Coordinates of C-alpha atoms in Angstrom, one line a residue:
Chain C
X1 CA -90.4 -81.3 38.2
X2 CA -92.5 -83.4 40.4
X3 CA -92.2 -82.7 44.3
X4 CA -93.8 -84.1 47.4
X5 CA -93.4 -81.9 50.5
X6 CA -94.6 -83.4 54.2
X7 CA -93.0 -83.2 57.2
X8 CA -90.1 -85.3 58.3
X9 CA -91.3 -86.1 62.4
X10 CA -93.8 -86.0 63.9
X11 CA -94.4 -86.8 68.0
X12 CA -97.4 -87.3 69.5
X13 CA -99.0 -89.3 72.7
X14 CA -100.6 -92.2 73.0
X15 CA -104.4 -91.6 72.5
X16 CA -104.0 -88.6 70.8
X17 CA -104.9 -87.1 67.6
X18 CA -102.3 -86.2 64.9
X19 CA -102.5 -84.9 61.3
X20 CA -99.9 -85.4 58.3
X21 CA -99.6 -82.8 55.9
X22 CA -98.9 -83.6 52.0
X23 CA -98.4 -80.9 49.5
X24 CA -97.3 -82.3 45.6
X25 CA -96.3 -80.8 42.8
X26 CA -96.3 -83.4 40.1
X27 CA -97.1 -83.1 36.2
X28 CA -99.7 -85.8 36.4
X29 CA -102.1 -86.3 39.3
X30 CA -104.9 -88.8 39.3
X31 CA -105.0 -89.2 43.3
X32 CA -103.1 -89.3 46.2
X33 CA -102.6 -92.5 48.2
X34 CA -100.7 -93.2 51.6
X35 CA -98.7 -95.8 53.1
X36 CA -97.2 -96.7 56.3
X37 CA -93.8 -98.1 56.9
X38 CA -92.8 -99.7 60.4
X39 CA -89.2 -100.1 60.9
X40 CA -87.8 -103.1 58.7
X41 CA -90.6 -103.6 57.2
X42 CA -92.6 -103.1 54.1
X43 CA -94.7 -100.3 52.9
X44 CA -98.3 -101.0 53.6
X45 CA -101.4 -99.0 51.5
X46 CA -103.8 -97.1 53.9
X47 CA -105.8 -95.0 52.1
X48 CA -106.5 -93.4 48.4
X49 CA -108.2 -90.2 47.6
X50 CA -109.3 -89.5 44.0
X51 CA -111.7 -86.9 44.7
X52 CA -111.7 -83.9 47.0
X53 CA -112.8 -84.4 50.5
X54 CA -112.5 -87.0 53.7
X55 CA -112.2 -91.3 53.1
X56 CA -112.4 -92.7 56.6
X57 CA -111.2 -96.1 57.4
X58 CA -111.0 -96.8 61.1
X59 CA -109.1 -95.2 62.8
X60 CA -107.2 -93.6 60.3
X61 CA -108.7 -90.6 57.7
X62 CA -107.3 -89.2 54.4
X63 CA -108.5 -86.2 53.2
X64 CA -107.7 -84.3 49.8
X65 CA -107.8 -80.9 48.1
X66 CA -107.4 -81.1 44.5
X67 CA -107.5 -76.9 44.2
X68 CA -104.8 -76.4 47.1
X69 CA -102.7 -79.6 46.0
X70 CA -102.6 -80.6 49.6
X71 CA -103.9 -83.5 51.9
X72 CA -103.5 -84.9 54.9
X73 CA -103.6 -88.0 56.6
X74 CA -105.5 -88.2 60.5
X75 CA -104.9 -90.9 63.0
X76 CA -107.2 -90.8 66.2
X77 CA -106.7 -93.0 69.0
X78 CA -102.9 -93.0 68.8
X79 CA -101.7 -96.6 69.9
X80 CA -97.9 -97.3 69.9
X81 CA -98.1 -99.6 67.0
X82 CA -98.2 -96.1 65.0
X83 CA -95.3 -95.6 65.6
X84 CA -94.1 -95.5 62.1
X85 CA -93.2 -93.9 58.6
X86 CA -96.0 -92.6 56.7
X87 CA -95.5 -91.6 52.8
X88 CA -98.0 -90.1 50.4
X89 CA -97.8 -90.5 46.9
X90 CA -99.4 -88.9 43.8
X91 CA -100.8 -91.8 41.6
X92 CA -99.5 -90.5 38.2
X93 CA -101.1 -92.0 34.8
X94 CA -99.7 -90.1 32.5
X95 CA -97.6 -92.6 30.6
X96 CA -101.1 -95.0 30.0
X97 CA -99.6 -97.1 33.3
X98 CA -100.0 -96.8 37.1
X99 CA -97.0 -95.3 38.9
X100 CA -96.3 -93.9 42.1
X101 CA -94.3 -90.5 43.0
X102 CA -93.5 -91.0 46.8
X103 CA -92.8 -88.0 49.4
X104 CA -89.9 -88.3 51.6
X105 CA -92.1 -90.1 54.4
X106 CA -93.4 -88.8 57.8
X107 CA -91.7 -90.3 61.1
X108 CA -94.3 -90.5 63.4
X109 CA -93.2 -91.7 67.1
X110 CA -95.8 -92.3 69.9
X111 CA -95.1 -92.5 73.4
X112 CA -96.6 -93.5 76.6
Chain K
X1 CA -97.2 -111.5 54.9
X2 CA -97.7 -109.3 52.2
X3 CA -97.7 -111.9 49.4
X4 CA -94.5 -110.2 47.6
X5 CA -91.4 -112.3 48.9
X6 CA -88.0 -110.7 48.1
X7 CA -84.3 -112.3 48.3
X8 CA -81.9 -112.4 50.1
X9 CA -83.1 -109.8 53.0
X10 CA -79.6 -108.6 52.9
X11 CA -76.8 -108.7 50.4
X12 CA -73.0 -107.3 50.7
X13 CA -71.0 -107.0 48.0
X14 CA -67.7 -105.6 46.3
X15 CA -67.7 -103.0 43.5
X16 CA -66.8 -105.4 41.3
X17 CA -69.2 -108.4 42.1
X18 CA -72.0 -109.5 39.9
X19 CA -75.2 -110.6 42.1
X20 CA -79.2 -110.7 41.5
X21 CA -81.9 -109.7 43.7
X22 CA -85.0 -111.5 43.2
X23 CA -88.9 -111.0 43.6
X24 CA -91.8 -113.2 43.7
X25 CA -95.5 -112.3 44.3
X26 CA -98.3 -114.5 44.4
X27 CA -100.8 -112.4 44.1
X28 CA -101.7 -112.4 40.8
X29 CA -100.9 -109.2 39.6
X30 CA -99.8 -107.9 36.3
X31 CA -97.3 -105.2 37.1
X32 CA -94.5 -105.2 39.3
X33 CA -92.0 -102.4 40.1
X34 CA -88.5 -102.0 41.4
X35 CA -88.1 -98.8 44.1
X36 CA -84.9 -97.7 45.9
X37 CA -85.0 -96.2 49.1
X38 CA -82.5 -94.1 50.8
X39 CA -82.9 -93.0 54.4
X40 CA -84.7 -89.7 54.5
X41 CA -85.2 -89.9 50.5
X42 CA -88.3 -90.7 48.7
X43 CA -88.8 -93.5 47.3
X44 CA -87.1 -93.9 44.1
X45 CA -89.0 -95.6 40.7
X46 CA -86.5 -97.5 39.2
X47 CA -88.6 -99.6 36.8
X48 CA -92.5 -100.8 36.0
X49 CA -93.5 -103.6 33.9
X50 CA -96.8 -104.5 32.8
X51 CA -97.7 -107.6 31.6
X52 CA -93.9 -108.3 31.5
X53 CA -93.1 -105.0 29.3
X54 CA -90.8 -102.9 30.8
X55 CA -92.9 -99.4 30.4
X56 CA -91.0 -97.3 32.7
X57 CA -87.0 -96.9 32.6
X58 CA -86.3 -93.5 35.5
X59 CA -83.0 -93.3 34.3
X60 CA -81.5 -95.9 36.2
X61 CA -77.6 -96.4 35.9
X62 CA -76.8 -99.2 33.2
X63 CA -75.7 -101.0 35.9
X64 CA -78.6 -101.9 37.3
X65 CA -80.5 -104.5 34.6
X66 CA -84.0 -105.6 35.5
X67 CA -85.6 -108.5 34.3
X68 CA -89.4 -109.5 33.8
X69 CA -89.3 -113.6 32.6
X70 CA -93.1 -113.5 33.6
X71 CA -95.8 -111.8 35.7
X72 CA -94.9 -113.6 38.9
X73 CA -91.2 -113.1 38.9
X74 CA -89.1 -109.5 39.0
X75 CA -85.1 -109.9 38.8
X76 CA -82.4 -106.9 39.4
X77 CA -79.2 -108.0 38.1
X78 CA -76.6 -106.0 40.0
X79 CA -72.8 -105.3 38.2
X80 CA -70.1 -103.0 39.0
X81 CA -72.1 -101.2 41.8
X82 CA -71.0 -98.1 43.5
X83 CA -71.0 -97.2 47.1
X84 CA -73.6 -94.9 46.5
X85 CA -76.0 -97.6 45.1
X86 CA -76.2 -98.6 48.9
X87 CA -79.4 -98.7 49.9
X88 CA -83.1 -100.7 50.1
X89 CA -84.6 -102.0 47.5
X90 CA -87.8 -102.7 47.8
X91 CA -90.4 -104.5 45.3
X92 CA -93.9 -104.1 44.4
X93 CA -96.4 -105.4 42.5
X94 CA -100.5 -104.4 41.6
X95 CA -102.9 -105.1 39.1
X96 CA -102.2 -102.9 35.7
X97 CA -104.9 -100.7 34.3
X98 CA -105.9 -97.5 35.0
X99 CA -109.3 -97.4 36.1
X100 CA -109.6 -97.5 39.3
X101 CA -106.8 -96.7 42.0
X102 CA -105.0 -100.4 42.4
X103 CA -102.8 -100.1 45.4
X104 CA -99.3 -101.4 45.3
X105 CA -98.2 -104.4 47.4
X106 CA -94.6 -104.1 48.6
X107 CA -92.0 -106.7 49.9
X108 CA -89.4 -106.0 52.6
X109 CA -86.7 -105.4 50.2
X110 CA -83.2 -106.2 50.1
X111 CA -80.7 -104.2 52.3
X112 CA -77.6 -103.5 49.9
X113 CA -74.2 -102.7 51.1
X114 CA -71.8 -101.8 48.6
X115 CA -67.7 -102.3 50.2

């Protein structure tokens, strides 16, 4: 079976830093991407790993462990506009066509 | 704007109603997906098509018939729906190929309610 296993909520403060955990099981894996979700709205891309280690955009960081089948996503600087979901998702190729197997998504709430 | 435009943001409808949910993106893309999403669920792969082949059918309920007329333009006709079917349905789109990692562009769906 495939399986995506990251936390449900997550709370953290304004300014602070806070880590997302993502651990897959999935019969295909060609990289692990994440998104964010804000209430009502759509699923944005943030940040793709391929290979093992840290991508940094920003504010945000992704970082990935092919070995462990684990990564995590970092946001520093908490602002309030984080407040949000955040999914990762194994990028799976193994039917010659790009699809996506999405974890259950991270609610992450910042506050004052 | 994400450049994926979905319709109607919301839709009710009766088990035995016959409706479509449509997509749009204009951002030249190839492939386009339908997702469902159910509160504290992943999100669900319904269908992919490339280049306006359907190449990815995750079991999906007969009930729920996509339809690909051309690269732009992503249908879901809707028949017979069950109060479990309830949910958002949310559509993508991204460049085929599998080269390099070609991130997905979503709309913001349509919220379903089944009666």
């Amino acid at each position: 079976g495939q399986s995506l296993e990251q936390p449900s909520e997550v709370t953290a403060v304004e300014g602070a830093i806070v880590q997302i955990n993502c651990t897959y099981q999935t019969s295909g894996f060609y990289g692990l991407s994440w998104y964010q979700q804000h209430d009502g709205g759509a699923p944005t891309f943030l940040s793709y790993n391929g290979l093992d280690g840290l991508e940094e955009t920003g504010r945000f960081s992704s970082f990935l462990s092919r070995s462990d089948s684990y990564g995590y996503l970092l946001l520093q600087e908490l602002q309030m506009k984080d407040s949000a979901s955040y999914f990762c998702a194994v990028r799976d190729l193994s039917g010659g066509y790009n699809k996506l197997i999405f974890g259950a998504g991270t609610r992450l709430a910042v506050h004052p | 704007e994400t450049g994926v435009t979905q319709t109607p943001r919301h839709l009710v409808m009766g088990m035995t109603n016959k409706k479509s949910l449509k997509c749009e993106q204009h951002l030249g893309h190839n492939a386009m997906y339908w997702y469902k999403q159910s509160a504290k669920k992943p999100l669900e792969l319904m269908f992919v098509y490339n280049f306006k082949e359907q190449t990815e059918n995750n079991s999906v309920p007969s009930r729920f018939s996509p339809e690909c007329p051309n690269s732009s333009h992503l249908f879901l006709h809707l028949h017979t729906l069950q109060p479990e079917d309830s949910a958002l349905y949310l559509c993508a789109s991204s460049h085929a190929g599998t080269g390099e990692n070609q991130p997905q562009h979503f709309g913001d769906g349509t919220r379903l309610s089944i009666l």
